[in-house]
Coordinates of C-alpha atoms and ligand atoms in Angstrom, one line a residue:
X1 CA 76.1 98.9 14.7
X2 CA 74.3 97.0 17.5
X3 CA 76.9 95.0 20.2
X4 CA 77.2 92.7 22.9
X5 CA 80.3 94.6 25.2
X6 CA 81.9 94.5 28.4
X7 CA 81.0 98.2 30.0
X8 CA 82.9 97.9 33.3
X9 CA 84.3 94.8 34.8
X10 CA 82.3 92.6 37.6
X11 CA 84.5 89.7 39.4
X12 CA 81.0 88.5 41.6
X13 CA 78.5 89.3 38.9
X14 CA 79.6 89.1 35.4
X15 CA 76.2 89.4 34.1
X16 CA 76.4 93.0 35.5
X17 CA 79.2 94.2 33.7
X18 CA 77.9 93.0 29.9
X19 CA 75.8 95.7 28.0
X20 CA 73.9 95.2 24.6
X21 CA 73.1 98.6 22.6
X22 CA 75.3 100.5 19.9
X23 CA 79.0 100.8 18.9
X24 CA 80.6 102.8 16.3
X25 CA 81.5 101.1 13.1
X26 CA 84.9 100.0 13.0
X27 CA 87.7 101.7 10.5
X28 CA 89.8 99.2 9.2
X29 CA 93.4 99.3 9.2
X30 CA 95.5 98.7 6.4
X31 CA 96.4 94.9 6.1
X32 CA 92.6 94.4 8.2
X33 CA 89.3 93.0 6.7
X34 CA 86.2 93.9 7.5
X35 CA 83.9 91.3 8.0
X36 CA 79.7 91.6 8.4
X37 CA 79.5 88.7 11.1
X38 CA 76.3 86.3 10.4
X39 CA 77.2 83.8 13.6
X40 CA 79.4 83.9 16.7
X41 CA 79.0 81.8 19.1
X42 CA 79.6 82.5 22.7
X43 CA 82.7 81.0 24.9
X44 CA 83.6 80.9 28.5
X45 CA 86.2 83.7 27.8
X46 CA 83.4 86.2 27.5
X47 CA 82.5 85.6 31.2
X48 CA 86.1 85.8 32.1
X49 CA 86.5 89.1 30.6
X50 CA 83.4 90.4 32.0
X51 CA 85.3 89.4 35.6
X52 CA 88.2 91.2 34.2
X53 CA 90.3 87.7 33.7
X54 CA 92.5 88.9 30.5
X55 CA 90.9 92.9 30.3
X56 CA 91.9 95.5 32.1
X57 CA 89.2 98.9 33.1
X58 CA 91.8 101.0 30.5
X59 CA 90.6 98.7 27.4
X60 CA 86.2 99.6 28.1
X61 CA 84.0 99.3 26.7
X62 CA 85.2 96.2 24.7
X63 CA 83.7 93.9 22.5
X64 CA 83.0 90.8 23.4
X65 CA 83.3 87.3 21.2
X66 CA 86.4 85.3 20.2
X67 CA 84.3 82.7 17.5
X68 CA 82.8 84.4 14.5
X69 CA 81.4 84.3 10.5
X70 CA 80.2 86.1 8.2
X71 CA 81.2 88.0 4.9
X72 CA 83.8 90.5 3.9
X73 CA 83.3 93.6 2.3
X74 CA 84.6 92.1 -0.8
X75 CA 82.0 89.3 -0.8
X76 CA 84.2 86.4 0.6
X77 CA 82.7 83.7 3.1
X78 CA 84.7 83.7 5.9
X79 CA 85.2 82.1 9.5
X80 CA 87.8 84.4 11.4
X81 CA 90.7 83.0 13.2
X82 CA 90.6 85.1 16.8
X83 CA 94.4 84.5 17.4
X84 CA 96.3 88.2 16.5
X85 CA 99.9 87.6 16.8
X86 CA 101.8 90.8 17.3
X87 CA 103.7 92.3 13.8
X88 CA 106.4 90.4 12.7
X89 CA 106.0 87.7 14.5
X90 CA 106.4 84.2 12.3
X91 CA 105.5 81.3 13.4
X92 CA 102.7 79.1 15.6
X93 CA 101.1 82.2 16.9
X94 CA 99.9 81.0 20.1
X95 CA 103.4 80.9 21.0
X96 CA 103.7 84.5 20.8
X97 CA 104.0 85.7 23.8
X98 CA 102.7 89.1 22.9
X99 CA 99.3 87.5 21.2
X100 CA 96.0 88.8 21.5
X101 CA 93.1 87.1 21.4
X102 CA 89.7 89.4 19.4
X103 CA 88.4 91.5 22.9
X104 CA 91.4 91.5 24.9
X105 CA 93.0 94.3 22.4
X106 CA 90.8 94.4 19.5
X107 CA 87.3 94.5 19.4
X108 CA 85.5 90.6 19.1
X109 CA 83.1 89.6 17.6
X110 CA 79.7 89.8 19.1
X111 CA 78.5 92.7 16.8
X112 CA 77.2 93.4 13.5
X113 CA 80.9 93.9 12.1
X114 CA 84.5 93.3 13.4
X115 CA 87.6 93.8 11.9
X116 CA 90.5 91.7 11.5
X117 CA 94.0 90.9 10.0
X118 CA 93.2 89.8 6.4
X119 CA 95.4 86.8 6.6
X120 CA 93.2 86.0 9.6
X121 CA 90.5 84.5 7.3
X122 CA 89.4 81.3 6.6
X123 CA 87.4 80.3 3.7
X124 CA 83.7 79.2 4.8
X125 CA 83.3 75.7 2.8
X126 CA 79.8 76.9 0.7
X127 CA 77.7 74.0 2.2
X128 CA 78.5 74.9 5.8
X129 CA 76.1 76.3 7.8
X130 CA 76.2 80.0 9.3
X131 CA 75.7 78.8 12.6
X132 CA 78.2 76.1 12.3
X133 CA 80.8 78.4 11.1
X134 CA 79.9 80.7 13.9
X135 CA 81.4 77.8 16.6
X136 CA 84.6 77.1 15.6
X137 CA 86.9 79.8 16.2
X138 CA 87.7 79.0 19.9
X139 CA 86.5 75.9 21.5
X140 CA 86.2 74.1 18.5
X141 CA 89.7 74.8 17.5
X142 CA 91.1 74.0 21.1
X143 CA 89.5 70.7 21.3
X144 CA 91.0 70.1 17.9
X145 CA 94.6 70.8 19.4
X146 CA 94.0 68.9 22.6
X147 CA 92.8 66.0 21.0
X148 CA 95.0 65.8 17.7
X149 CA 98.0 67.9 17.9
X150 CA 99.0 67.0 22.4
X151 CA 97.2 64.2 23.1
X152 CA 99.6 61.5 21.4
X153 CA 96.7 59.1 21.1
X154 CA 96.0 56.7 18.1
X155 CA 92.2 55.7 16.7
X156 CA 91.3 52.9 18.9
X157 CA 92.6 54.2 22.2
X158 CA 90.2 55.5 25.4
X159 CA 90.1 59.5 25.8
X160 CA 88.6 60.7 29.1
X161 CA 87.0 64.1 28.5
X162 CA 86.1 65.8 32.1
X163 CA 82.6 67.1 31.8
X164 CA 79.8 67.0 29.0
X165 CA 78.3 69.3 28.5
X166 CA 80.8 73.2 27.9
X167 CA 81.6 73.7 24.3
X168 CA 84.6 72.4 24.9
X169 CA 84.0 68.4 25.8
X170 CA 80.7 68.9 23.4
X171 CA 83.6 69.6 20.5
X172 CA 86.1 66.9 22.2
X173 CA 83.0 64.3 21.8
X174 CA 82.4 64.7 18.2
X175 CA 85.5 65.1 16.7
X176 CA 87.3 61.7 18.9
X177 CA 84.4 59.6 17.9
X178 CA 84.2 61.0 14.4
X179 CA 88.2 60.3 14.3
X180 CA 88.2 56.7 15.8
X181 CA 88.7 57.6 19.2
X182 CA 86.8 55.4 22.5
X183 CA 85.3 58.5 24.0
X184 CA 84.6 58.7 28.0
X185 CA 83.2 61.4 29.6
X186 CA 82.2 62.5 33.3
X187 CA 79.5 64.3 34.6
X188 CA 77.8 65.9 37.4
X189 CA 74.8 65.3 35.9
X190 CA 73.4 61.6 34.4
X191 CA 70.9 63.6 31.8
X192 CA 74.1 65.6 30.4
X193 CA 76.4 62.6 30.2
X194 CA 73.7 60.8 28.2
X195 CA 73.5 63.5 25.8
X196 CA 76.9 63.0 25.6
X197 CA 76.5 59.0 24.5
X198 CA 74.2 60.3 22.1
X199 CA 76.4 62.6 20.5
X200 CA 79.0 60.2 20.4
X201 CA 80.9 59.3 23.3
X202 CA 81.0 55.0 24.0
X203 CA 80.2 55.8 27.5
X204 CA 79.5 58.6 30.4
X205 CA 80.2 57.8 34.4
X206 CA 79.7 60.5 37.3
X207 CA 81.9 63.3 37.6
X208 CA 84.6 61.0 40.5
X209 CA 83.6 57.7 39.2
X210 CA 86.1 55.3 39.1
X211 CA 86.8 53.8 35.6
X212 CA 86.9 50.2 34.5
X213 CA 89.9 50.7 32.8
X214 CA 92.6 53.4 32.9
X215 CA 92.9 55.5 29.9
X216 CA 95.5 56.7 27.3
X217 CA 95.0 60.8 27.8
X218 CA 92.2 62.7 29.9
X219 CA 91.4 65.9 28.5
X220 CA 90.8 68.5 30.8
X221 CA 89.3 71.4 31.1
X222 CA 87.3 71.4 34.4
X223 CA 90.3 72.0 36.5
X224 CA 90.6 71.8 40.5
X225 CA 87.2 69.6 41.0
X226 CA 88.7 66.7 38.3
X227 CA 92.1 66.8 38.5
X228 CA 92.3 64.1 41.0
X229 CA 90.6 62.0 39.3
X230 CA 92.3 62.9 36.1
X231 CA 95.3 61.7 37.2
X232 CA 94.5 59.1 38.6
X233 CA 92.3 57.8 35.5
X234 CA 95.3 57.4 33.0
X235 CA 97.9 54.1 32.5
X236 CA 101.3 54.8 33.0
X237 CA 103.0 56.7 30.7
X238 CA 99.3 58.7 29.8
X239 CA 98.9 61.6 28.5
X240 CA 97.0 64.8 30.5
X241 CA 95.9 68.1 27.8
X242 CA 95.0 71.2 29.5
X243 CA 93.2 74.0 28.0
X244 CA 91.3 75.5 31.0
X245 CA 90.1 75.2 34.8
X246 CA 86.4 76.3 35.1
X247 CA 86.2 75.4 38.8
X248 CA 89.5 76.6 39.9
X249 CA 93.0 76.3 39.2
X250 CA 94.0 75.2 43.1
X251 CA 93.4 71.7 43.0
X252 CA 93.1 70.5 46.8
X253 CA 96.3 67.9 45.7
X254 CA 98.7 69.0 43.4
X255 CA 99.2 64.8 43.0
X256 CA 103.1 65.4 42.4
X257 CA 103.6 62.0 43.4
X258 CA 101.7 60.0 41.2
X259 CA 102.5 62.1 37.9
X260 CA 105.7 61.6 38.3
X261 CA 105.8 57.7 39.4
X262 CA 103.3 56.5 36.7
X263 CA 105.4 58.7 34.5
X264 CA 102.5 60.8 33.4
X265 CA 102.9 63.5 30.7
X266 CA 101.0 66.8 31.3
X267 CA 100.5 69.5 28.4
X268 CA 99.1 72.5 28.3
X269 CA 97.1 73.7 25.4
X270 CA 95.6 77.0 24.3
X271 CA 93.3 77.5 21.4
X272 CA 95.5 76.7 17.8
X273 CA 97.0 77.8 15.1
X274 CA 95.4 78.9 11.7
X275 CA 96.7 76.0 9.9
X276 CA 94.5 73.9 12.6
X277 CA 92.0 76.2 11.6
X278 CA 92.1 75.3 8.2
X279 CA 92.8 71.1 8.9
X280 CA 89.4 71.5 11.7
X281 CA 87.2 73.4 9.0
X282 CA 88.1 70.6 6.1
X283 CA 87.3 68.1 8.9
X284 CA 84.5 69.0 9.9
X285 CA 82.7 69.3 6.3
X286 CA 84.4 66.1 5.3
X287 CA 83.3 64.0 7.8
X288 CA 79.5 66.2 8.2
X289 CA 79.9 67.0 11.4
X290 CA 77.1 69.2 13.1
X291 CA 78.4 70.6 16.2
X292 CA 75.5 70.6 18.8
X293 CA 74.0 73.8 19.7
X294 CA 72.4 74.1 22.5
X295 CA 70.5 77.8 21.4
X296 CA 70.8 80.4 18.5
X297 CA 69.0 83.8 19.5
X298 CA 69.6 86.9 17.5
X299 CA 72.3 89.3 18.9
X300 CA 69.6 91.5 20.3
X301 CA 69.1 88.8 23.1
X302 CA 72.5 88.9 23.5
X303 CA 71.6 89.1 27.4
X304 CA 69.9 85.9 27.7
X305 CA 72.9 83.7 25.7
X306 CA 74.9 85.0 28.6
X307 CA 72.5 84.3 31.5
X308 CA 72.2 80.7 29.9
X309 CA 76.2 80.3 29.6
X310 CA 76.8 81.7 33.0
X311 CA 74.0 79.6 34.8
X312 CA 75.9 76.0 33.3
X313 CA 72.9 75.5 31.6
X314 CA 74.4 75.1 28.3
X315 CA 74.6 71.6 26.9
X316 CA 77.0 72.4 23.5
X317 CA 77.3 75.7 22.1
X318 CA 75.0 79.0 22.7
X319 CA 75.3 81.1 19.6
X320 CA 74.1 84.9 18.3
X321 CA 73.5 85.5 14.9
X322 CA 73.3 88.5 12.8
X323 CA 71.4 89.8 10.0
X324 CA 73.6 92.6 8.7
X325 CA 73.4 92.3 4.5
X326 CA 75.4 94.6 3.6
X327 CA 78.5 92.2 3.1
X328 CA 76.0 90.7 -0.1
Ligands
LIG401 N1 93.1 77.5 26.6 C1 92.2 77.8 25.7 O1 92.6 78.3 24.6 C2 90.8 77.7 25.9 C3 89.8 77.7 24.9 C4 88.5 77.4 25.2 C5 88.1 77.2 26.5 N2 89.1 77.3 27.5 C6 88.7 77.0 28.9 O2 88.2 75.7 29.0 C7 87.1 75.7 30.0 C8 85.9 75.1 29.3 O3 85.3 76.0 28.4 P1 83.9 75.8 27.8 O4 83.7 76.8 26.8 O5 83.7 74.4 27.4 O6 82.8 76.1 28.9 P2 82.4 75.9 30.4 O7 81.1 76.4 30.5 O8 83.4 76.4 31.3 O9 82.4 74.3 30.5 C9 81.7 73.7 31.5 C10 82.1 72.2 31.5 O10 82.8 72.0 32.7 C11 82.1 71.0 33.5 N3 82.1 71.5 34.9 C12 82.0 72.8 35.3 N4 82.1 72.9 36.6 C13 82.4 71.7 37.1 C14 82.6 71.1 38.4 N5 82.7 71.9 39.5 N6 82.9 69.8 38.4 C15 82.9 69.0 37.3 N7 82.6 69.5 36.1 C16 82.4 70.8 36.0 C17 80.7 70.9 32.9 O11 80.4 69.6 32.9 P3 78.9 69.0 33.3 O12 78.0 70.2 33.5 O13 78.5 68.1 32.3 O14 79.2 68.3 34.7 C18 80.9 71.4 31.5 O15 81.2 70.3 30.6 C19 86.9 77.1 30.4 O16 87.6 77.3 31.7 C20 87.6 78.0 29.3 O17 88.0 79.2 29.8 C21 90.3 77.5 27.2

């Protein structure tokens, strides 16, 4: 079958280390589904692995992809869940402290076919789109978290999301406004943040701005180049969610002082369970929400989704899509 893997690991060059050419079909183990994949979209965490962030040399060539759709042998339309928690483990599995996420230990899912745990599977609502599905394994499901499992906020009240346009604050965007939610975001760049208005958010201010008002959570995902400013955005008693630093996790003030006299709460998040899974999937086919992607190239061009993710030029998702039938 035809893949998208990491060959060898590349901290300075990522781009160096990702191959696109064949695998072997994968042998499913018992309890594991095999699943003909018809969308997966790609996610910072495939650049990370490429740098070895999360893989190790012993574990090439691996797989890329963590999001992912398509259909089992058995006929069934499924999106996967990418979080593997470790046997016997009950439970929120990204508590686990022994999970995997698809290519860390087990292939992922930028490839023709990919196996995974059968009670790993969500069912695909029929009217959803394959290259919806294909997006909402990982950033999807994070933003989901962030925004409706840690954030503590109610409808009504202003979100901050640092940055516009990564999959992440795209996802953040459309599911606060579709829930209720004032939605501000930053940017470095005044064409992004007014895509993001149009997708959603009430309003978008440079990436350092100061605010008008302070707000009731900032989600963050940006890291060391916001997190000033992320703290000292919210009210007193606000609310800071985690999930990722994209331009460093060494902020140039750790701003000890201030979380701890405005009383500020800060969580970390990491992707979400399957039950979120489930409660994002309903959601988002309830409510009809599209999420915004930015390109769908067939997994042949594999090389120039990753070019496009790794340059920032993304605005929303970048996804690959398959056209293996034999899951019909
Ligand atoms: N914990 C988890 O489970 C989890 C899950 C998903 C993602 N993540 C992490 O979350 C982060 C975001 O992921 P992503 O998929 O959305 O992709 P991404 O490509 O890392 O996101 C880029 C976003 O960050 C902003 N940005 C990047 N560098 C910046 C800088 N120097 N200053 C200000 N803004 C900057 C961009 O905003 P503008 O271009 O609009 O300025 C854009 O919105 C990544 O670090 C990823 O690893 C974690």
């Amino acid at each position: 079958m035809l893949a998208a893997y990491a060959a060898r690991l590349a901290r300075a060059d990522p781009l160096s280390a990702r191959e696109v050419g064949p695998r072997p079909d994968p042998q499913v183990p018992d309890g594991w589904s095999r699943v003909h994949l018809r969308a997966a979209a790609l996610n910072r965490h495939d650049l990370w692995s490429l740098q070895g962030v999360g893989l190790g040399e012993d574990k090439l060539p691996m797989i890329l992809g963590c999001d992912g759709a398509g259909v089992t042998d058995e006929g069934r339309e499924v999106i996967l869940h990418s979080v593997v928690p470790s046997p016997g483990w009950s439970g929120d599995e990204t508590l686990d402290p022994r999970r995997t996420l698809l290519s860390e230990l087990y292939d992922g899912t930028l490839a023709e076919q990919v196996v995974v745990p059968t009670a790993n599977l969500v069912p695909k609502p029929e009217s959803m789109s394959w290259e919806l599905a294909g997006c909402l394994s990982t950033a999807w499901l994070t933003a989901y978290r962030m925004l409706f499992s840690n954030a503590g906020v109610s409808p009504g009240d202003t979100v901050l999301v640092q940055g516009a346009g990564g999959g992440v604050s795209t996802a953040l965007v459309q599911l606060g406004s579709a829930a209720g939610l004032r939605m501000w975001v930053t940017s470095r760049d005044e064409q992004r943040g007014a895509r993001a208005v149009e997708l959603g958010a009430d309003r978008a201010f440079a990436s350092g701005e100061r605010l008008p008002d302070r707000v009731t959570a900032v989600m963050e995902s940006v890291g060391a180049a916001t997190w000033s400013h992320s703290v000292n955005s919210l009210k007193p008693g606000g609310t800071i969610v985690i999930c990722g630093a994209t331009s460093g996790d060494a902020p140039a003030k750790a701003e000890l002082t201030k979380i701890f006299f405005k009383q500020l709460r800060v969580i970390g998040s990491t992707m979400g369970s399957i039950s979120e899974l489930r409660r994002l999937v309903d959601f988002v086919a309830r409510e009809g929400i599209t999420p915004v992607v930015d390109q769908a190239l067939p997994l042949s061009e594999a090389r120039d989704a990753f070019a496009r993710l790794a340059a920032g030029d993304n605005f929303g998702k970048v996804v690959l899509t398959m056209n293996d039938a034999t899951g019909d």
